[in-house]
Amino acid sequence: MATKSKIQYVCNECGGVSAKWSGQCPHCHTWNSLVETTEQKSSQNRFASLAPSAPVQSLAQIDAADVPRFSSEVSEFDRVLGGGLVPGAVILIGGDPGIGKSTLLLQSLAELSKSRHVLYVSGEESGAQIALRAQRLGVSNAQMQFQAEIGLEAIMTTLQTLKPDVAVVDSIQTIYSGELTAAPGSVSQVRECAAQLTRVAKSTGVTLIMVGHVTKEGSLAGPRVLEHIVDTVLYFEGDTQSSFRLIRAFKNRFGAVNELGVFAMTEKGLKGVTNPSAIFLSQHNAGVAGSCVMVTQEGTRPLLVEIQALVDASHAPAPRRLSVGLEQNRLAMLLAVLHRHAGVACFDQDVFINAVGGVKITEPAADLAVLLSIVSSLRNKPLPAGLVVFGEIGLAGEVRPAPRGQERLKEAAKLGFTHALIPKANAPKQKIDGLKVIAVERIDEALNKLRDMET
């Protein structure tokens, strides 16, 4: 007589296990995140330690050496990774379908195959489909190994036998383990397969890159514990209708987070963009009201981005506040500061804000640019030509400094901007050639300086 499997419920967010289903996870208190799975009894060797037990010792006695790296042969990809690939590192890359994840990895492996042993494991596409893509990208002669497989045990055997320098698993949601009865893509399968592949990568020194699906909200599908297992988490951003793609690092144990890589999608695949500021700056023949250029800092790279505002009379009882590429709630706060401390009222106006190029700006240094673009649109008067701004706005109306102000100013001067309206605390000690710096302390002072420049 067959034994009945025990049913348990696993949380999609934290991976917590519950004996009964409930609307809210008792571990992380997330609603509607429990998924029914079958409890499995597994052998103990699957949970063995990655390294032998070590005695307690002083931190000063431990030898610290720089992590060896090697290039992925794609410069923008190396920038996001923090300088290149690390042996034994596990990288998770996610993004919307069709945005270019497989294309980028296929290009990188094709270049790496000239000097290293690489392996591409596909659980979604056949060998003929990958070969056709490689032919379209012009890398069909690459000496890379390919395997179409979704069985975890077979993939682990291949990795342990071939021991490639770099391996790609596309995608982790299609892989399944024979020791679990759950369907591929379920919480238990994704967590188990990711953990076992990570174990193999760490023990053999294989650099493993896993492709992950994303949800409708844009986050990686599966339990959040998946992001804690891996060393690096990368996200593809950008509109699939646009030719530009952005890769952002959200977690990196071997480099800085929030690094940004910019690519252009062409007929021959993804090409790195050496001057990304040109993407985010619209080319206007003449001054346009509601347009203001700011310098944002993405990791170690300063980028010039155009902030556009449209202020129009509202015909509804509640004026609209819409922000694309910037934080929605912060827009309402900035409008209140503008009214209280500068005397500019927008309570009967619809306000729309957009960051050109599809980039998402999360730092508060965009506050001053947002307010100046709103004032420019409200007055229907363009800002002075060659002006660049940055600075955070406080609730008391003060203009607060932004980090790495000198690097921002040098980038603006390099691209031909002549005037910079910045916080007083970011004023440079030495003059920057070709750039006139105007330092302000409050938002009303910034508007007065702006009027003086216009006259």
Short mmCIF file of C-alpha atoms in Angstrom, two decimals:
data_model
loop_
_atom_site.label_atom_id
_atom_site.label_comp_id
_atom_site.label_asym_id
_atom_site.label_seq_id
_atom_site.Cartn_x
_atom_site.Cartn_y
_atom_site.Cartn_z
CA MET A 1 0.00 0.00 0.00
CA ALA A 2 1.46 3.35 -1.02
CA THR A 3 2.18 5.80 1.74
CA LYS A 4 0.39 9.13 1.59
CA SER A 5 2.62 12.17 1.11
CA LYS A 6 2.41 14.83 3.75
CA ILE A 7 1.18 18.21 2.55
CA GLN A 8 2.85 21.42 3.69
CA TYR A 9 2.65 25.08 2.71
CA VAL A 10 5.72 27.12 1.77
CA CYS A 11 5.88 30.93 1.62
CA ASN A 12 6.85 32.48 -1.73
CA GLU A 13 8.55 35.42 -0.02
CA CYS A 14 10.55 34.03 2.91
CA GLY A 15 10.45 30.27 2.26
CA GLY A 16 8.87 29.58 5.67
CA VAL A 17 7.03 26.26 6.08
CA SER A 18 3.56 25.96 7.65
CA ALA A 19 1.49 22.88 8.40
CA LYS A 20 -1.81 24.57 7.50
CA TRP A 21 -2.79 27.12 4.91
CA SER A 22 -3.61 30.63 6.04
CA GLY A 23 -4.10 33.94 4.30
CA GLN A 24 -1.01 35.42 5.96
CA CYS A 25 2.42 33.84 6.35
CA PRO A 26 3.13 33.40 10.08
CA HIS A 27 6.86 34.00 9.52
CA CYS A 28 7.07 37.17 7.39
CA HIS A 29 3.39 38.24 7.62
CA THR A 30 2.98 38.51 3.84
CA TRP A 31 -0.54 38.00 2.53
CA ASN A 32 -1.50 35.28 0.00
CA SER A 33 2.04 33.91 -0.27
CA LEU A 34 1.56 30.29 0.94
CA VAL A 35 1.76 27.63 -1.78
CA GLU A 36 0.88 23.96 -1.31
CA THR A 37 3.79 21.54 -1.71
CA THR A 38 4.62 17.95 -0.74
CA GLU A 39 7.01 17.32 2.13
CA GLN A 40 10.05 15.37 1.00
CA LYS A 41 12.45 13.27 3.03
CA SER A 42 15.89 13.67 1.56
CA SER A 43 19.29 12.16 2.23
CA GLN A 44 21.59 13.98 4.62
CA ASN A 45 24.45 14.45 2.17
CA ARG A 46 22.40 17.05 0.28
CA PHE A 47 22.76 19.38 3.25
CA ALA A 48 26.43 18.80 4.00
CA SER A 49 28.61 21.82 4.66
CA LEU A 50 30.40 23.49 1.77
CA ALA A 51 33.63 23.67 3.74
CA PRO A 52 35.11 21.55 6.57
CA SER A 53 34.70 22.75 10.14
CA ALA A 54 37.31 25.29 11.20
CA PRO A 55 38.49 26.22 14.70
CA VAL A 56 37.74 29.60 16.23
CA GLN A 57 40.54 32.06 15.47
CA SER A 58 41.28 35.74 15.56
CA LEU A 59 40.16 37.77 12.56
CA ALA A 60 43.62 39.34 12.34
CA GLN A 61 45.14 35.86 11.81
CA ILE A 62 43.07 35.16 8.69
CA ASP A 63 44.90 35.76 5.41
CA ALA A 64 42.92 38.15 3.21
CA ALA A 65 43.65 38.17 -0.50
CA ASP A 66 42.04 40.03 -3.36
CA VAL A 67 39.37 38.09 -5.19
CA PRO A 68 40.72 36.98 -8.59
CA ARG A 69 38.64 38.13 -11.53
CA PHE A 70 38.49 37.60 -15.25
CA SER A 71 36.65 39.62 -17.86
CA SER A 72 33.29 38.58 -19.27
CA GLU A 73 34.51 40.14 -22.58
CA VAL A 74 31.60 42.64 -22.38
CA SER A 75 32.80 45.90 -20.83
CA GLU A 76 29.42 47.13 -19.57
CA PHE A 77 28.70 43.71 -18.09
CA ASP A 78 32.06 43.84 -16.28
CA ARG A 79 31.18 47.25 -14.84
CA VAL A 80 27.94 45.96 -13.30
CA LEU A 81 29.70 42.88 -11.91
CA GLY A 82 32.27 45.08 -10.17
CA GLY A 83 35.19 44.44 -12.51
CA GLY A 84 34.56 40.99 -13.95
CA LEU A 85 33.58 37.43 -13.11
CA VAL A 86 34.82 35.68 -9.96
CA PRO A 87 35.58 31.91 -9.91
CA GLY A 88 32.95 30.10 -7.87
CA ALA A 89 30.55 33.07 -7.86
CA VAL A 90 26.83 32.52 -8.41
CA ILE A 91 25.03 35.25 -10.35
CA LEU A 92 21.27 35.60 -10.75
CA ILE A 93 20.03 37.79 -13.60
CA GLY A 94 16.36 38.63 -14.12
CA GLY A 95 14.24 40.74 -16.42
CA ASP A 96 11.11 40.87 -18.53
CA PRO A 97 10.70 38.30 -21.33
CA GLY A 98 12.43 39.33 -24.55
CA ILE A 99 14.52 42.09 -22.98
CA GLY A 100 17.85 40.48 -23.90
CA LYS A 101 19.03 38.24 -21.03
CA SER A 102 19.82 35.19 -23.17
CA THR A 103 21.27 37.37 -25.94
CA LEU A 104 23.76 39.03 -23.61
CA LEU A 105 24.85 35.76 -22.01
CA LEU A 106 25.23 34.06 -25.38
CA GLN A 107 27.42 36.94 -26.61
CA SER A 108 29.54 36.82 -23.46
CA LEU A 109 30.03 33.05 -23.60
CA ALA A 110 30.92 33.21 -27.29
CA GLU A 111 33.76 35.64 -26.56
CA LEU A 112 34.86 33.73 -23.45
CA SER A 113 34.99 30.47 -25.39
CA LYS A 114 38.05 31.77 -27.26
CA SER A 115 40.15 31.47 -24.12
CA ARG A 116 38.09 29.52 -21.57
CA HIS A 117 35.91 26.44 -21.23
CA VAL A 118 32.24 27.50 -21.14
CA LEU A 119 28.90 25.67 -20.95
CA TYR A 120 25.39 26.83 -21.85
CA VAL A 121 22.53 24.82 -20.30
CA SER A 122 19.11 25.64 -21.72
CA GLY A 123 15.86 24.42 -20.24
CA GLU A 124 13.63 26.61 -22.39
CA GLU A 125 15.07 26.40 -25.92
CA SER A 126 16.41 23.59 -28.05
CA GLY A 127 19.87 23.40 -29.51
CA ALA A 128 18.57 24.41 -32.94
CA GLN A 129 16.99 27.57 -31.51
CA ILE A 130 20.22 28.55 -29.74
CA ALA A 131 22.22 27.83 -32.89
CA LEU A 132 19.92 30.06 -34.94
CA ARG A 133 20.31 32.88 -32.41
CA ALA A 134 24.09 32.45 -32.43
CA GLN A 135 24.04 32.60 -36.24
CA ARG A 136 22.00 35.81 -36.14
CA LEU A 137 24.45 37.34 -33.64
CA GLY A 138 27.43 36.31 -35.74
CA VAL A 139 28.92 33.96 -33.12
CA SER A 140 27.97 30.61 -34.61
CA ASN A 141 31.64 29.55 -34.78
CA ALA A 142 32.12 29.90 -31.02
CA GLN A 143 33.63 26.85 -29.32
CA MET A 144 31.11 26.64 -26.50
CA GLN A 145 29.51 23.52 -25.07
CA PHE A 146 25.70 23.28 -25.09
CA GLN A 147 23.27 21.05 -23.23
CA ALA A 148 19.46 21.05 -23.42
CA GLU A 149 18.48 19.64 -20.04
CA ILE A 150 16.03 20.38 -17.22
CA GLY A 151 17.00 17.58 -14.82
CA LEU A 152 19.00 18.90 -11.87
CA GLU A 153 20.92 15.67 -11.33
CA ALA A 154 22.04 15.52 -14.98
CA ILE A 155 23.15 19.17 -14.91
CA MET A 156 25.11 18.63 -11.69
CA THR A 157 26.83 15.60 -13.22
CA THR A 158 27.77 17.64 -16.29
CA LEU A 159 29.21 20.45 -14.16
CA GLN A 160 31.22 18.06 -12.02
CA THR A 161 32.51 16.16 -15.07
CA LEU A 162 33.35 19.00 -17.46
CA LYS A 163 34.21 21.59 -14.77
CA PRO A 164 33.79 24.59 -17.10
CA ASP A 165 35.12 28.01 -16.16
CA VAL A 166 31.70 29.61 -16.75
CA ALA A 167 28.29 27.95 -16.93
CA VAL A 168 24.90 29.49 -17.71
CA VAL A 169 21.59 27.92 -16.62
CA ASP A 170 18.66 29.36 -18.58
CA SER A 171 16.45 29.38 -16.61
CA ILE A 172 16.28 28.25 -12.98
CA GLN A 173 12.46 28.06 -13.09
CA THR A 174 12.59 25.23 -15.67
CA ILE A 175 14.98 23.00 -13.68
CA TYR A 176 13.55 20.22 -11.52
CA SER A 177 14.95 17.68 -9.08
CA GLY A 178 13.86 14.05 -9.23
CA GLU A 179 13.86 13.86 -5.43
CA LEU A 180 10.93 16.30 -5.26
CA THR A 181 7.47 15.61 -6.64
CA ALA A 182 6.55 19.28 -7.05
CA ALA A 183 6.31 20.72 -10.55
CA PRO A 184 9.21 22.73 -12.05
CA GLY A 185 8.96 26.39 -11.13
CA SER A 186 7.35 25.74 -7.76
CA VAL A 187 8.79 27.20 -4.57
CA SER A 188 10.37 23.97 -3.39
CA GLN A 189 11.89 23.13 -6.79
CA VAL A 190 13.36 26.58 -7.37
CA ARG A 191 14.83 26.74 -3.87
CA GLU A 192 16.24 23.22 -3.97
CA CYS A 193 17.71 23.50 -7.48
CA ALA A 194 19.31 26.87 -6.76
CA ALA A 195 20.82 25.59 -3.52
CA GLN A 196 22.27 22.45 -5.13
CA LEU A 197 23.67 24.32 -8.13
CA THR A 198 25.24 26.85 -5.76
CA ARG A 199 26.82 24.01 -3.82
CA VAL A 200 28.37 22.57 -6.99
CA ALA A 201 29.65 25.99 -8.10
CA LYS A 202 31.31 26.68 -4.77
CA SER A 203 32.91 23.25 -4.53
CA THR A 204 34.23 23.14 -8.11
CA GLY A 205 35.03 26.83 -8.68
CA VAL A 206 32.64 27.15 -11.62
CA THR A 207 31.29 30.66 -12.22
CA LEU A 208 27.55 30.00 -12.45
CA ILE A 209 25.07 32.43 -14.02
CA MET A 210 21.38 31.63 -13.51
CA VAL A 211 18.57 33.33 -15.44
CA GLY A 212 15.42 33.99 -13.41
CA HIS A 213 11.86 34.85 -14.40
CA VAL A 214 10.18 37.96 -13.02
CA THR A 215 6.66 38.57 -11.74
CA LYS A 216 4.18 41.13 -13.05
CA GLU A 217 5.56 43.59 -10.48
CA GLY A 218 9.05 43.21 -11.95
CA SER A 219 10.64 41.31 -9.04
CA LEU A 220 12.30 37.91 -9.37
CA ALA A 221 9.84 35.05 -9.22
CA GLY A 222 10.18 32.43 -6.51
CA PRO A 223 11.04 32.70 -2.82
CA ARG A 224 13.10 35.66 -1.63
CA VAL A 225 15.54 33.15 -0.16
CA LEU A 226 16.73 32.67 -3.77
CA GLU A 227 18.29 36.15 -3.70
CA HIS A 228 20.04 35.38 -0.41
CA ILE A 229 21.62 32.19 -1.77
CA VAL A 230 23.42 33.81 -4.71
CA ASP A 231 26.35 36.24 -4.62
CA THR A 232 25.10 38.76 -7.18
CA VAL A 233 21.60 39.81 -8.26
CA LEU A 234 21.24 41.73 -11.54
CA TYR A 235 18.09 43.19 -13.09
CA PHE A 236 17.45 44.07 -16.72
CA GLU A 237 15.53 47.33 -17.04
CA GLY A 238 14.12 49.30 -19.94
CA ASP A 239 11.18 49.28 -22.29
CA THR A 240 11.14 46.39 -24.75
CA GLN A 241 9.89 48.87 -27.37
CA SER A 242 13.07 50.94 -26.94
CA SER A 243 16.47 50.01 -28.32
CA PHE A 244 18.25 50.70 -25.02
CA ARG A 245 18.66 48.28 -22.13
CA LEU A 246 19.91 48.89 -18.59
CA ILE A 247 21.43 46.35 -16.19
CA ARG A 248 21.47 47.29 -12.53
CA ALA A 249 23.14 45.43 -9.65
CA PHE A 250 20.90 45.10 -6.58
CA LYS A 251 23.24 42.82 -4.66
CA ASN A 252 26.92 42.13 -5.17
CA ARG A 253 29.26 40.46 -2.69
CA PHE A 254 32.22 41.25 -4.96
CA GLY A 255 31.50 44.85 -5.93
CA ALA A 256 29.37 47.94 -5.46
CA VAL A 257 25.59 47.81 -5.70
CA ASN A 258 23.50 50.14 -7.86
CA GLU A 259 26.07 49.96 -10.63
CA LEU A 260 24.50 50.56 -14.03
CA GLY A 261 25.38 49.07 -17.40
CA VAL A 262 23.89 50.57 -20.55
CA PHE A 263 23.38 48.64 -23.79
CA ALA A 264 21.88 49.32 -27.18
CA MET A 265 19.97 46.50 -28.88
CA THR A 266 21.09 46.11 -32.49
CA GLU A 267 20.69 43.49 -35.20
CA LYS A 268 23.94 41.92 -34.00
CA GLY A 269 22.91 41.80 -30.36
CA LEU A 270 23.61 44.07 -27.41
CA LYS A 271 26.34 46.69 -27.75
CA GLY A 272 27.75 48.63 -24.79
CA VAL A 273 27.12 52.38 -24.71
CA THR A 274 30.27 54.30 -23.76
CA ASN A 275 28.52 57.67 -23.30
CA PRO A 276 25.15 56.85 -21.70
CA SER A 277 24.41 60.50 -20.86
CA ALA A 278 23.62 61.06 -24.55
CA ILE A 279 20.70 58.63 -24.23
CA PHE A 280 19.02 60.46 -21.37
CA LEU A 281 19.42 63.96 -22.83
CA SER A 282 16.87 65.05 -25.43
CA GLN A 283 18.28 67.01 -28.34
CA HIS A 284 16.20 70.20 -28.46
CA ASN A 285 16.93 72.73 -31.19
CA ALA A 286 15.83 75.53 -28.87
CA GLY A 287 14.99 76.01 -25.23
CA VAL A 288 11.91 74.11 -24.07
CA ALA A 289 9.84 75.04 -21.03
CA GLY A 290 9.69 72.37 -18.34
CA SER A 291 13.05 70.76 -19.16
CA CYS A 292 15.92 70.64 -16.66
CA VAL A 293 19.17 68.63 -16.78
CA MET A 294 20.50 67.01 -13.60
CA VAL A 295 23.53 64.86 -12.73
CA THR A 296 22.64 61.61 -11.00
CA GLN A 297 25.09 59.10 -9.54
CA GLU A 298 24.59 55.45 -10.47
CA GLY A 299 27.17 53.48 -8.53
CA THR A 300 30.53 54.92 -9.54
CA ARG A 301 29.23 56.51 -12.74
CA PRO A 302 27.78 60.05 -12.97
CA LEU A 303 24.99 60.35 -15.54
CA LEU A 304 23.31 63.41 -16.96
CA VAL A 305 19.55 62.94 -17.19
CA GLU A 306 16.89 65.29 -18.46
CA ILE A 307 13.92 65.81 -16.15
CA GLN A 308 10.78 66.99 -17.92
CA ALA A 309 7.72 68.52 -16.27
CA LEU A 310 4.31 69.42 -17.63
CA VAL A 311 2.08 71.65 -15.51
CA ASP A 312 -1.41 72.28 -16.81
CA ALA A 313 -4.66 73.63 -15.36
CA SER A 314 -6.69 70.88 -13.71
CA HIS A 315 -10.30 70.29 -14.74
CA ALA A 316 -11.02 67.81 -11.98
CA PRO A 317 -11.69 68.32 -8.26
CA ALA A 318 -8.44 66.47 -7.40
CA PRO A 319 -5.44 67.53 -9.52
CA ARG A 320 -3.33 64.68 -10.87
CA ARG A 321 0.21 63.99 -9.69
CA LEU A 322 2.04 61.55 -11.97
CA SER A 323 5.73 60.66 -11.87
CA VAL A 324 7.56 58.34 -14.29
CA GLY A 325 11.08 57.28 -13.34
CA LEU A 326 10.98 59.13 -10.00
CA GLU A 327 9.30 58.46 -6.67
CA GLN A 328 5.60 59.27 -6.73
CA ASN A 329 5.18 60.22 -3.07
CA ARG A 330 8.19 62.51 -3.13
CA LEU A 331 6.55 64.64 -5.84
CA ALA A 332 3.65 65.58 -3.55
CA MET A 333 6.11 66.51 -0.79
CA LEU A 334 8.17 68.71 -3.13
CA LEU A 335 5.07 70.56 -4.34
CA ALA A 336 4.17 71.33 -0.72
CA VAL A 337 7.71 72.65 -0.05
CA LEU A 338 7.56 74.75 -3.22
CA HIS A 339 4.31 76.36 -2.06
CA ARG A 340 5.31 76.90 1.55
CA HIS A 341 8.89 78.17 1.15
CA ALA A 342 8.91 79.67 -2.37
CA GLY A 343 5.35 80.89 -2.76
CA VAL A 344 4.68 78.91 -5.97
CA ALA A 345 1.26 77.24 -5.79
CA CYS A 346 0.26 74.24 -7.88
CA PHE A 347 -2.84 73.13 -5.95
CA ASP A 348 -5.08 73.76 -9.00
CA GLN A 349 -2.64 72.31 -11.56
CA ASP A 350 -2.03 68.83 -12.92
CA VAL A 351 1.69 68.00 -12.55
CA PHE A 352 3.42 65.34 -14.65
CA ILE A 353 7.12 64.43 -14.22
CA ASN A 354 9.21 62.21 -16.48
CA ALA A 355 12.86 61.08 -16.52
CA VAL A 356 13.89 60.88 -20.18
CA GLY A 357 15.24 57.59 -21.51
CA GLY A 358 13.40 55.22 -19.16
CA VAL A 359 15.98 55.47 -16.35
CA LYS A 360 14.75 55.14 -12.77
CA ILE A 361 16.17 57.72 -10.36
CA THR A 362 15.91 56.76 -6.70
CA GLU A 363 18.29 59.25 -5.09
CA PRO A 364 16.89 62.49 -3.56
CA ALA A 365 19.49 64.60 -5.42
CA ALA A 366 16.89 64.95 -8.20
CA ASP A 367 14.66 67.17 -6.01
CA LEU A 368 16.07 70.52 -7.17
CA ALA A 369 15.84 69.55 -10.85
CA VAL A 370 12.22 68.44 -10.39
CA LEU A 371 11.21 71.74 -8.77
CA LEU A 372 13.00 73.91 -11.35
CA SER A 373 11.38 71.99 -14.21
CA ILE A 374 7.96 72.44 -12.56
CA VAL A 375 8.53 76.21 -12.17
CA SER A 376 9.73 76.43 -15.78
CA SER A 377 6.62 74.68 -17.10
CA LEU A 378 4.29 76.70 -14.86
CA ARG A 379 5.74 79.97 -16.15
CA ASN A 380 6.09 78.59 -19.70
CA LYS A 381 9.65 79.90 -19.79
CA PRO A 382 12.71 77.74 -20.63
CA LEU A 383 15.59 77.49 -18.21
CA PRO A 384 18.91 79.11 -19.24
CA ALA A 385 20.91 77.15 -21.81
CA GLY A 386 23.86 75.13 -20.50
CA LEU A 387 22.42 74.83 -16.98
CA VAL A 388 22.81 71.66 -14.91
CA VAL A 389 21.50 71.21 -11.34
CA PHE A 390 21.41 68.70 -8.50
CA GLY A 391 20.51 68.82 -4.82
CA GLU A 392 18.15 67.40 -2.22
CA ILE A 393 15.29 69.53 -0.87
CA GLY A 394 14.39 69.34 2.83
CA LEU A 395 10.97 70.01 4.36
CA ALA A 396 12.28 73.29 5.78
CA GLY A 397 13.11 74.51 2.27
CA GLU A 398 16.87 74.00 2.55
CA VAL A 399 18.96 72.64 -0.32
CA ARG A 400 20.95 69.73 1.06
CA PRO A 401 24.21 68.38 -0.44
CA ALA A 402 24.50 65.30 -2.64
CA PRO A 403 27.31 62.72 -2.42
CA ARG A 404 30.23 62.88 -4.87
CA GLY A 405 29.45 66.43 -5.92
CA GLN A 406 32.88 67.00 -7.50
CA GLU A 407 32.50 64.02 -9.82
CA ARG A 408 29.08 65.27 -10.92
CA LEU A 409 30.44 68.73 -11.72
CA LYS A 410 33.39 67.36 -13.69
CA GLU A 411 31.07 65.16 -15.76
CA ALA A 412 28.84 68.17 -16.54
CA ALA A 413 31.83 70.29 -17.55
CA LYS A 414 33.13 67.49 -19.76
CA LEU A 415 29.84 67.41 -21.67
CA GLY A 416 29.87 71.16 -22.32
CA PHE A 417 27.58 72.60 -19.62
CA THR A 418 28.50 76.14 -18.57
CA HIS A 419 26.44 76.78 -15.40
CA ALA A 420 25.71 74.62 -12.37
CA LEU A 421 23.10 75.40 -9.70
CA ILE A 422 24.07 73.23 -6.73
CA PRO A 423 23.92 73.08 -2.90
CA LYS A 424 26.36 75.36 -1.12
CA ALA A 425 27.94 72.39 0.67
CA ASN A 426 28.90 70.91 -2.73
CA ALA A 427 30.67 74.07 -3.95
CA PRO A 428 34.15 73.11 -5.22
CA LYS A 429 37.22 74.58 -3.54
CA GLN A 430 38.98 74.96 -6.87
CA LYS A 431 37.48 76.41 -10.03
CA ILE A 432 36.39 73.98 -12.73
CA ASP A 433 37.35 75.09 -16.23
CA GLY A 434 34.37 76.15 -18.33
CA LEU A 435 31.82 75.77 -15.54
CA LYS A 436 30.36 78.60 -13.46
CA VAL A 437 29.11 77.25 -10.13
CA ILE A 438 26.16 78.93 -8.40
CA ALA A 439 25.79 77.67 -4.83
CA VAL A 440 22.49 78.11 -2.93
CA GLU A 441 21.22 77.18 0.53
CA ARG A 442 17.43 77.44 0.15
CA ILE A 443 14.83 76.83 -2.56
CA ASP A 444 13.69 80.48 -2.64
CA GLU A 445 17.32 81.53 -3.12
CA ALA A 446 17.62 79.08 -6.01
CA LEU A 447 14.60 80.63 -7.74
CA ASN A 448 16.02 84.13 -7.24
CA LYS A 449 19.37 83.08 -8.73
CA LEU A 450 17.45 81.58 -11.63
CA ARG A 451 15.67 84.89 -12.30
CA ASP A 452 19.01 86.72 -12.22
CA MET A 453 20.40 84.31 -14.83
CA GLU A 454 17.39 84.87 -17.08
CA THR A 455 17.81 88.62 -16.98
#
